[in-house]
Short mmCIF file of C-alpha atoms and ligand atoms in Angstrom, two decimals:
data_model
loop_
_atom_site.label_atom_id
_atom_site.label_comp_id
_atom_site.label_asym_id
_atom_site.label_seq_id
_atom_site.Cartn_x
_atom_site.Cartn_y
_atom_site.Cartn_z
CA MET G 1 3.14 -17.16 7.16
CA VAL G 2 2.91 -14.49 4.79
CA VAL G 3 6.42 -13.48 3.75
CA VAL G 4 6.62 -8.99 4.44
CA MET G 5 6.86 -7.40 1.62
CA SER G 6 8.52 -3.89 2.02
CA THR G 7 6.08 -1.94 -0.34
CA THR G 8 5.59 1.39 -1.27
CA MET G 9 3.69 3.45 -1.12
CA LEU G 10 1.18 4.63 -4.47
CA TYR G 11 -0.77 7.67 -3.66
CA ARG G 12 -3.52 9.54 -5.99
CA PRO G 13 -5.73 12.46 -6.46
CA LEU G 14 -9.09 11.62 -5.05
CA GLY G 15 -10.91 12.59 -8.56
CA LYS G 16 -10.51 16.16 -9.67
CA SER G 17 -9.99 17.01 -5.79
CA GLY G 18 -6.75 18.76 -3.99
CA LEU G 19 -6.48 15.37 -2.26
CA GLN G 20 -4.13 13.19 -1.80
CA VAL G 21 -4.91 9.52 -0.91
CA SER G 22 -3.05 6.42 -0.29
CA ALA G 23 -3.55 3.43 -2.86
CA LEU G 24 -4.40 1.01 -0.41
CA SER G 25 -6.69 2.39 3.06
CA PHE G 26 -7.81 0.98 6.28
CA GLY G 27 -11.39 0.76 7.28
CA ALA G 28 -13.04 -0.54 9.97
CA TRP G 29 -16.10 -2.39 9.21
CA VAL G 30 -17.51 -5.59 11.66
CA THR G 31 -13.59 -5.26 12.93
CA PHE G 32 -13.19 -2.21 15.11
CA GLY G 33 -15.17 -2.42 18.37
CA LYS G 34 -16.34 -5.66 17.69
CA GLN G 35 -14.63 -7.96 16.25
CA ILE G 36 -11.53 -8.15 16.91
CA GLY G 37 -9.96 -6.88 20.68
CA ASP G 38 -8.80 -2.89 21.05
CA PRO G 39 -4.67 -4.42 21.01
CA VAL G 40 -5.75 -5.93 17.35
CA ALA G 41 -7.22 -2.42 16.20
CA GLN G 42 -4.16 -0.80 17.16
CA GLN G 43 -1.84 -3.39 16.33
CA LEU G 44 -3.21 -2.69 12.64
CA LEU G 45 -3.96 1.02 12.55
CA HIS G 46 -0.24 1.50 13.44
CA THR G 47 0.39 -1.50 11.06
CA ALA G 48 -1.26 0.97 8.19
CA TYR G 49 -0.11 4.29 9.25
CA ASP G 50 3.82 2.81 8.59
CA ALA G 51 3.18 1.55 5.55
CA GLY G 52 2.67 4.46 4.45
CA ILE G 53 -1.12 4.32 4.28
CA ASN G 54 -3.13 7.73 4.93
CA PHE G 55 -6.65 7.51 4.93
CA PHE G 56 -9.11 5.18 7.57
CA ASP G 57 -12.54 4.50 6.65
CA ASN G 58 -15.10 4.29 9.58
CA ALA G 59 -18.94 5.37 9.78
CA GLU G 60 -21.72 5.79 12.25
CA VAL G 61 -23.32 2.71 11.81
CA TYR G 62 -19.99 0.13 12.45
CA ALA G 63 -20.47 -1.37 16.05
CA ASP G 64 -23.48 0.77 16.36
CA GLY G 65 -20.46 4.22 16.66
CA LYS G 66 -17.73 1.71 18.76
CA ALA G 67 -15.51 1.39 16.20
CA GLU G 68 -14.40 5.03 15.64
CA LEU G 69 -14.21 5.48 19.29
CA VAL G 70 -11.70 3.00 19.05
CA MET G 71 -10.15 4.33 16.13
CA GLY G 72 -10.24 7.96 17.75
CA ALA G 73 -8.76 6.44 21.07
CA ILE G 74 -5.92 4.01 18.98
CA LEU G 75 -5.29 7.74 16.71
CA LYS G 76 -5.69 10.35 19.73
CA LYS G 77 -2.54 7.88 21.13
CA SER G 78 -1.06 7.82 18.29
CA GLY G 79 1.04 11.29 18.26
CA TRP G 80 0.62 11.25 14.90
CA ARG G 81 0.20 15.08 12.60
CA ARG G 82 -3.45 15.46 12.07
CA SER G 83 -2.26 16.44 8.38
CA SER G 84 -0.48 13.08 7.48
CA TYR G 85 -4.10 11.20 7.85
CA LEU G 86 -7.42 11.56 6.25
CA VAL G 87 -10.44 9.40 8.26
CA SER G 88 -13.53 9.87 7.64
CA SER G 89 -17.74 8.82 8.67
CA LYS G 90 -20.73 8.10 7.17
CA VAL G 91 -23.38 8.94 7.78
CA PHE G 92 -27.40 6.99 7.19
CA PHE G 93 -27.91 4.43 9.41
CA GLY G 94 -28.08 5.98 12.76
CA TYR G 95 -25.29 4.56 15.82
CA GLU G 96 -28.39 4.96 18.68
CA ASP G 97 -32.06 3.86 17.75
CA GLU G 98 -34.34 4.33 15.16
CA LYS G 99 -36.90 6.72 16.00
CA PRO G 100 -37.55 9.60 13.54
CA ASN G 101 -34.70 11.53 12.49
CA GLN G 102 -31.98 9.01 14.53
CA THR G 103 -31.03 8.30 10.67
CA GLY G 104 -31.26 9.55 7.41
CA LEU G 105 -29.52 12.51 5.94
CA SER G 106 -32.31 15.26 7.09
CA ARG G 107 -30.44 18.13 8.03
CA LYS G 108 -30.86 17.07 11.88
CA HIS G 109 -29.23 13.89 11.75
CA VAL G 110 -26.15 15.08 9.00
CA VAL G 111 -25.15 17.59 12.13
CA GLU G 112 -25.92 15.53 15.06
CA ALA G 113 -24.87 12.94 13.42
CA CYS G 114 -21.37 14.74 12.28
CA HIS G 115 -20.49 16.39 16.14
CA ALA G 116 -21.38 13.07 16.76
CA ALA G 117 -18.35 11.38 15.35
CA LEU G 118 -16.10 14.20 15.46
CA GLY G 119 -16.47 12.80 19.49
CA ARG G 120 -16.06 9.74 19.30
CA LEU G 121 -13.06 9.70 16.84
CA GLN G 122 -11.69 12.84 18.75
CA VAL G 123 -10.81 15.00 16.09
CA ASP G 124 -12.09 18.24 15.30
CA TYR G 125 -13.24 18.12 11.50
CA LEU G 126 -13.38 15.00 9.74
CA ASP G 127 -11.28 15.06 6.37
CA LEU G 128 -14.26 12.96 3.78
CA TYR G 129 -17.86 12.80 4.98
CA TYR G 130 -20.34 10.96 3.13
CA CYS G 131 -23.33 9.64 2.73
CA HIS G 132 -23.62 6.00 3.39
CA ARG G 133 -27.11 5.25 1.04
CA PRO G 134 -29.55 8.00 -0.30
CA ASP G 135 -32.24 8.64 1.70
CA PRO G 136 -35.79 9.06 -0.93
CA THR G 137 -37.40 10.55 1.61
CA VAL G 138 -35.60 13.52 1.41
CA PRO G 139 -34.30 15.97 -0.79
CA ILE G 140 -30.91 16.38 -2.53
CA LEU G 141 -31.22 19.71 -2.08
CA GLU G 142 -31.19 19.64 1.90
CA THR G 143 -28.80 17.17 2.38
CA ALA G 144 -26.51 19.28 0.14
CA ARG G 145 -27.60 22.21 2.12
CA ALA G 146 -26.31 20.48 5.39
CA MET G 147 -23.30 19.40 3.73
CA HIS G 148 -22.15 23.13 1.86
CA ASP G 149 -22.58 24.20 6.33
CA LEU G 150 -20.64 21.65 7.18
CA ILE G 151 -17.35 22.28 5.17
CA VAL G 152 -18.03 25.85 5.84
CA GLN G 153 -18.54 25.65 9.37
CA GLY G 154 -14.24 23.54 9.26
CA LYS G 155 -16.05 20.29 10.49
CA VAL G 156 -15.90 18.65 7.16
CA LEU G 157 -12.93 18.86 4.78
CA TYR G 158 -15.02 16.64 1.56
CA TRP G 159 -18.24 14.90 1.48
CA GLY G 160 -19.10 12.30 -1.28
CA THR G 161 -21.63 9.60 -1.04
CA SER G 162 -22.15 6.16 -1.14
CA GLU G 163 -23.98 3.32 -2.89
CA TRP G 164 -25.68 5.72 -4.75
CA SER G 165 -26.35 6.05 -8.20
CA ALA G 166 -25.23 7.57 -10.99
CA ALA G 167 -27.79 9.47 -11.73
CA GLN G 168 -28.87 11.05 -7.70
CA ILE G 169 -24.37 11.93 -7.89
CA ALA G 170 -24.91 14.06 -10.62
CA GLU G 171 -28.10 15.36 -9.46
CA ALA G 172 -26.00 16.11 -6.29
CA GLN G 173 -23.33 17.65 -8.34
CA ARG G 174 -25.43 19.86 -9.94
CA LEU G 175 -27.63 21.12 -7.75
CA CYS G 176 -24.44 22.34 -5.80
CA THR G 177 -23.63 24.09 -9.24
CA ALA G 178 -26.32 25.99 -9.16
CA HIS G 179 -26.20 27.14 -5.61
CA ASN G 180 -22.47 27.95 -5.28
CA PHE G 181 -22.37 24.61 -2.13
CA HIS G 182 -18.91 22.75 -1.96
CA ALA G 183 -20.59 19.33 -4.61
CA PRO G 184 -19.93 16.44 -3.12
CA ILE G 185 -16.28 14.94 -5.23
CA VAL G 186 -16.66 11.51 -3.68
CA GLU G 187 -17.80 7.96 -4.38
CA GLN G 188 -17.36 5.07 -2.23
CA PRO G 189 -19.35 1.85 -4.06
CA GLN G 190 -18.70 -1.74 -4.66
CA TYR G 191 -15.67 -3.21 -6.20
CA ASN G 192 -13.85 -6.47 -6.10
CA LEU G 193 -14.03 -8.97 -9.59
CA PHE G 194 -17.29 -10.01 -9.03
CA HIS G 195 -19.11 -6.64 -8.31
CA ARG G 196 -18.15 -4.59 -11.33
CA SER G 197 -21.26 -2.95 -12.92
CA ARG G 198 -21.81 0.23 -11.39
CA VAL G 199 -17.69 1.85 -10.91
CA GLU G 200 -16.90 0.68 -14.55
CA LYS G 201 -19.96 1.63 -16.56
CA GLU G 202 -22.83 3.36 -14.51
CA TYR G 203 -20.94 6.20 -13.87
CA ALA G 204 -18.09 6.13 -16.38
CA PRO G 205 -19.92 9.88 -17.39
CA LEU G 206 -18.79 11.55 -14.15
CA TYR G 207 -14.84 10.29 -13.93
CA GLN G 208 -14.96 13.25 -16.80
CA SER G 209 -17.64 15.57 -15.39
CA PRO G 210 -16.46 19.18 -14.31
CA THR G 211 -16.43 18.29 -10.53
CA GLY G 212 -14.97 14.87 -11.06
CA LEU G 213 -15.87 12.12 -8.74
CA GLY G 214 -13.01 10.21 -6.70
CA THR G 215 -14.08 6.65 -5.67
CA THR G 216 -13.18 4.32 -2.50
CA ILE G 217 -14.03 1.54 -2.87
CA TRP G 218 -15.46 -0.92 -0.52
CA SER G 219 -15.09 -4.92 -0.12
CA PRO G 220 -11.63 -5.52 -2.80
CA LEU G 221 -12.05 -9.22 -1.80
CA ALA G 222 -15.17 -9.57 -1.65
CA SER G 223 -16.02 -9.73 2.56
CA GLY G 224 -13.37 -12.76 1.80
CA LEU G 225 -14.72 -14.93 -0.94
CA LEU G 226 -11.75 -13.91 -2.69
CA THR G 227 -9.51 -14.85 -0.69
CA GLY G 228 -10.75 -18.38 -0.47
CA LYS G 229 -11.40 -18.88 2.83
CA TYR G 230 -15.37 -20.32 1.81
CA HIS G 231 -14.85 -22.97 -0.26
CA HIS G 232 -15.14 -25.48 1.67
CA GLY G 233 -17.18 -23.93 4.66
CA VAL G 234 -17.69 -21.11 6.24
CA PRO G 235 -13.70 -21.50 8.73
CA LYS G 236 -14.62 -20.72 12.99
CA ASN G 237 -13.34 -16.64 13.49
CA SER G 238 -13.93 -15.92 9.92
CA ARG G 239 -16.43 -12.68 8.42
CA LEU G 240 -18.84 -15.11 7.83
CA ASP G 241 -18.93 -16.98 11.15
CA ALA G 242 -19.22 -13.41 13.00
CA PRO G 243 -22.05 -13.01 15.23
CA GLY G 244 -24.89 -10.86 13.96
CA MET G 245 -23.42 -11.51 10.17
CA GLU G 246 -25.71 -14.24 9.49
CA TRP G 247 -27.23 -11.52 6.80
CA LEU G 248 -23.88 -11.40 5.12
CA ARG G 249 -23.44 -15.09 4.87
CA ASP G 250 -27.09 -15.92 2.93
CA LEU G 251 -26.14 -13.04 1.30
CA ILE G 252 -22.34 -14.03 -0.33
CA LEU G 253 -23.07 -17.91 0.30
CA LYS G 254 -26.93 -18.46 -0.78
CA ASP G 255 -26.98 -16.53 -3.39
CA PRO G 256 -28.16 -17.72 -6.75
CA SER G 257 -24.76 -16.69 -8.80
CA ALA G 258 -22.53 -18.23 -5.10
CA PRO G 259 -21.95 -21.16 -6.52
CA LYS G 260 -20.90 -20.17 -10.16
CA LYS G 261 -18.12 -17.21 -8.04
CA LEU G 262 -16.96 -20.41 -6.05
CA ALA G 263 -16.85 -22.20 -8.70
CA VAL G 264 -14.30 -19.36 -10.28
CA VAL G 265 -12.45 -18.30 -7.01
CA PRO G 266 -9.74 -21.84 -7.84
CA GLN G 267 -9.25 -20.33 -10.97
CA LEU G 268 -8.61 -17.14 -10.13
CA ALA G 269 -6.37 -18.93 -7.29
CA ALA G 270 -4.83 -20.31 -10.19
CA VAL G 271 -3.49 -17.40 -12.55
CA ALA G 272 -3.00 -15.75 -9.27
CA ALA G 273 0.17 -19.10 -8.75
CA GLU G 274 1.79 -19.17 -11.32
CA LEU G 275 2.44 -14.96 -10.86
CA GLY G 276 4.02 -16.18 -7.50
CA THR G 277 1.36 -13.98 -5.44
CA THR G 278 -1.15 -15.78 -3.66
CA LEU G 279 -5.55 -14.79 -4.28
CA PRO G 280 -5.81 -11.77 -1.77
CA ARG G 281 -2.79 -9.52 -3.54
CA LEU G 282 -4.57 -10.38 -6.63
CA GLY G 283 -8.18 -9.56 -6.17
CA VAL G 284 -6.70 -5.92 -4.40
CA ALA G 285 -3.72 -5.68 -6.98
CA TRP G 286 -6.60 -6.20 -10.09
CA CYS G 287 -8.74 -3.25 -7.63
CA LEU G 288 -5.94 -1.44 -8.47
CA LYS G 289 -4.42 -1.48 -11.94
CA ASN G 290 -7.95 1.03 -12.50
CA PRO G 291 -7.05 4.67 -13.33
CA HIS G 292 -10.76 5.57 -12.26
CA ILE G 293 -10.11 4.44 -8.11
CA SER G 294 -8.20 6.50 -6.12
CA THR G 295 -8.12 4.25 -3.13
CA VAL G 296 -9.41 0.14 -2.52
CA ILE G 297 -9.99 0.13 1.43
CA LEU G 298 -8.75 -2.36 2.51
CA GLY G 299 -9.99 -4.27 5.60
CA ALA G 300 -8.24 -6.98 7.68
CA SER G 301 -8.87 -8.97 11.55
CA ARG G 302 -5.24 -9.77 11.85
CA VAL G 303 -2.07 -8.17 11.06
CA GLU G 304 -0.42 -11.10 8.81
CA GLN G 305 -3.52 -10.34 6.37
CA LEU G 306 -3.36 -6.77 6.44
CA THR G 307 0.81 -7.36 5.57
CA GLU G 308 -0.01 -9.96 2.72
CA ASN G 309 -3.32 -7.45 0.95
CA LEU G 310 -0.25 -4.35 1.17
CA GLY G 311 2.11 -6.91 -0.82
CA ALA G 312 -0.59 -5.71 -3.90
CA LEU G 313 1.74 -3.23 -4.70
CA ASP G 314 4.12 -4.97 -5.84
CA LEU G 315 1.65 -6.87 -8.16
CA LEU G 316 0.57 -4.26 -9.99
CA GLU G 317 3.49 -4.45 -12.97
CA LYS G 318 2.69 -7.88 -13.13
CA LEU G 319 -0.43 -7.69 -14.06
CA THR G 320 -0.16 -7.01 -17.87
CA PRO G 321 -2.91 -6.49 -20.62
CA SER G 322 -2.56 -10.21 -21.73
CA VAL G 323 -3.41 -11.36 -17.36
CA MET G 324 -6.32 -9.04 -17.28
CA LYS G 325 -8.08 -10.10 -20.53
CA GLN G 326 -7.30 -13.58 -18.45
CA LEU G 327 -9.34 -11.90 -15.50
CA ASP G 328 -11.87 -10.60 -17.24
CA ALA G 329 -12.27 -13.76 -18.93
CA LEU G 330 -12.84 -15.55 -15.49
CA SER G 331 -14.16 -12.93 -13.78
CA LYS G 332 -17.30 -11.49 -16.33
CA PRO G 333 -19.82 -13.59 -16.70
CA VAL G 334 -20.34 -13.90 -12.99
CA ALA G 335 -20.01 -10.77 -12.08
CA ALA G 336 -22.77 -8.02 -11.07
P1 NDP I 1 -12.66 -7.60 2.22
O1 NDP I 1 -13.75 -7.60 0.89
O2 NDP I 1 -11.13 -6.72 1.69
O3 NDP I 1 -13.29 -8.37 3.41
C1 NDP I 1 -12.14 -8.17 4.41
C2 NDP I 1 -12.30 -9.31 5.17
O4 NDP I 1 -11.38 -10.57 4.75
C3 NDP I 1 -11.38 -9.21 6.55
O5 NDP I 1 -11.12 -8.43 7.48
C4 NDP I 1 -11.24 -10.47 6.64
O6 NDP I 1 -11.83 -11.57 7.32
C5 NDP I 1 -10.90 -11.20 5.03
N1 NDP I 1 -9.38 -11.34 4.67
C6 NDP I 1 -8.72 -10.41 4.59
N2 NDP I 1 -7.58 -10.09 3.53
C7 NDP I 1 -7.28 -11.40 4.14
C8 NDP I 1 -6.89 -12.43 4.08
N3 NDP I 1 -5.47 -11.64 2.83
N4 NDP I 1 -7.14 -13.85 4.69
C9 NDP I 1 -7.83 -14.05 4.99
N5 NDP I 1 -8.81 -13.54 4.78
C10 NDP I 1 -9.03 -11.99 4.67
O7 NDP I 1 -13.34 -5.24 2.96
P2 NDP I 1 -14.24 -5.05 4.05
O8 NDP I 1 -15.42 -5.43 3.32
O9 NDP I 1 -13.60 -5.30 5.37
O10 NDP I 1 -14.09 -3.45 2.90
C11 NDP I 1 -12.79 -3.08 3.44
C12 NDP I 1 -13.37 -1.63 4.27
O11 NDP I 1 -14.22 -0.41 3.53
C13 NDP I 1 -13.85 -1.46 5.08
O12 NDP I 1 -13.54 -1.65 6.48
C14 NDP I 1 -15.31 -0.05 5.12
O13 NDP I 1 -14.86 0.82 5.67
C15 NDP I 1 -15.05 -0.03 4.51
N6 NDP I 1 -16.67 -0.60 3.96
C16 NDP I 1 -17.64 0.01 3.76
C17 NDP I 1 -19.48 -0.25 3.16
C18 NDP I 1 -19.47 0.89 2.30
O14 NDP I 1 -21.53 0.83 2.75
N7 NDP I 1 -19.90 1.84 1.96
C19 NDP I 1 -19.62 -1.57 2.69
C20 NDP I 1 -18.27 -2.31 3.49
C21 NDP I 1 -17.23 -1.70 4.36
P3 NDP I 1 -12.23 -11.77 8.77
O15 NDP I 1 -10.69 -12.20 9.29
O16 NDP I 1 -12.55 -11.90 9.38
O17 NDP I 1 -12.44 -13.66 7.96
#
């Protein structure tokens, strides 16, 4: 049983933009429209909002559009002022089929996917709209122009990328500056104790660039690996047990680096115990300590998980330079 702590939410600017995003945010991947029922989704979104979370992350591909339908219905019913939260969608993987133009970053799919997401989420505009992956078959200028046009039309407020290389982001920003387009201001990369290099090294020059780069990071707990739950196999009803997630189970538990990571998890848990906290809280708080992280997107299949992870906010002061050094020594040798 996790004690619910009264935490105070922090807000950070999204890169060099004027947008304020809660340091913890909440995403719908695997859970909404798939792993959990709609009443649990509603409880989760309300728990998040009540804790001061102002950013809800979604994508066309999550449960093939159902995650956005579920989130949209909850938002509609909530009565929350539209100005009090941010909602995103992401385009690339598609939600219908994989016929030509139903996936990718062509002008046609970027625009059609935006219209479809607005319909499912029942909102007039997306606060953030991401290119979910790079698309080498489409010129970056075509995608950038489509994003710019959506912003000019008021359908999107800010655009960004997810898992683009630093070179691709820099090129998009350069093209936008040259054409006087709205430039991408945010990237959504994976970041956790076991996945560090891109955020810490590859993107480093972009944080200082004139456009800047906010980061809304995903899988802070490595899909649950950093909770210790996969230490004795795959528990029933966990993400890696969910139907259709076999690919992720193999990726996480059969990767050549898996045994080393699994060996480090109890050592990280011991550090958490010394600090009087839990491993999930430590994992989330560690991400938050990086000043280049605008927001850590939390995922949860149960309300207790979300309330536990929200407690990470109370841990920041305890992560002193010497604790951070200890965590570096444990995680760096096994991290990508
Ligand atoms: P995490 O790595 O934190 O994994 C979340 C999952 O871990 C939960 O659904 C739950 O799974 C388990 N978990 C979380 N907290 C606890 C806890 N305290 N105790 C035990 N188990 C726990 O984050 P996600 O991978 O969900 O990523 C967060 C969000 O980031 C997504 O919802 C999505 O919005 C975004 N994302 C973006 C991607 C991109 O390509 N841009 C890719 C992936 C995610 P369970 O109970 O089922 O085991």
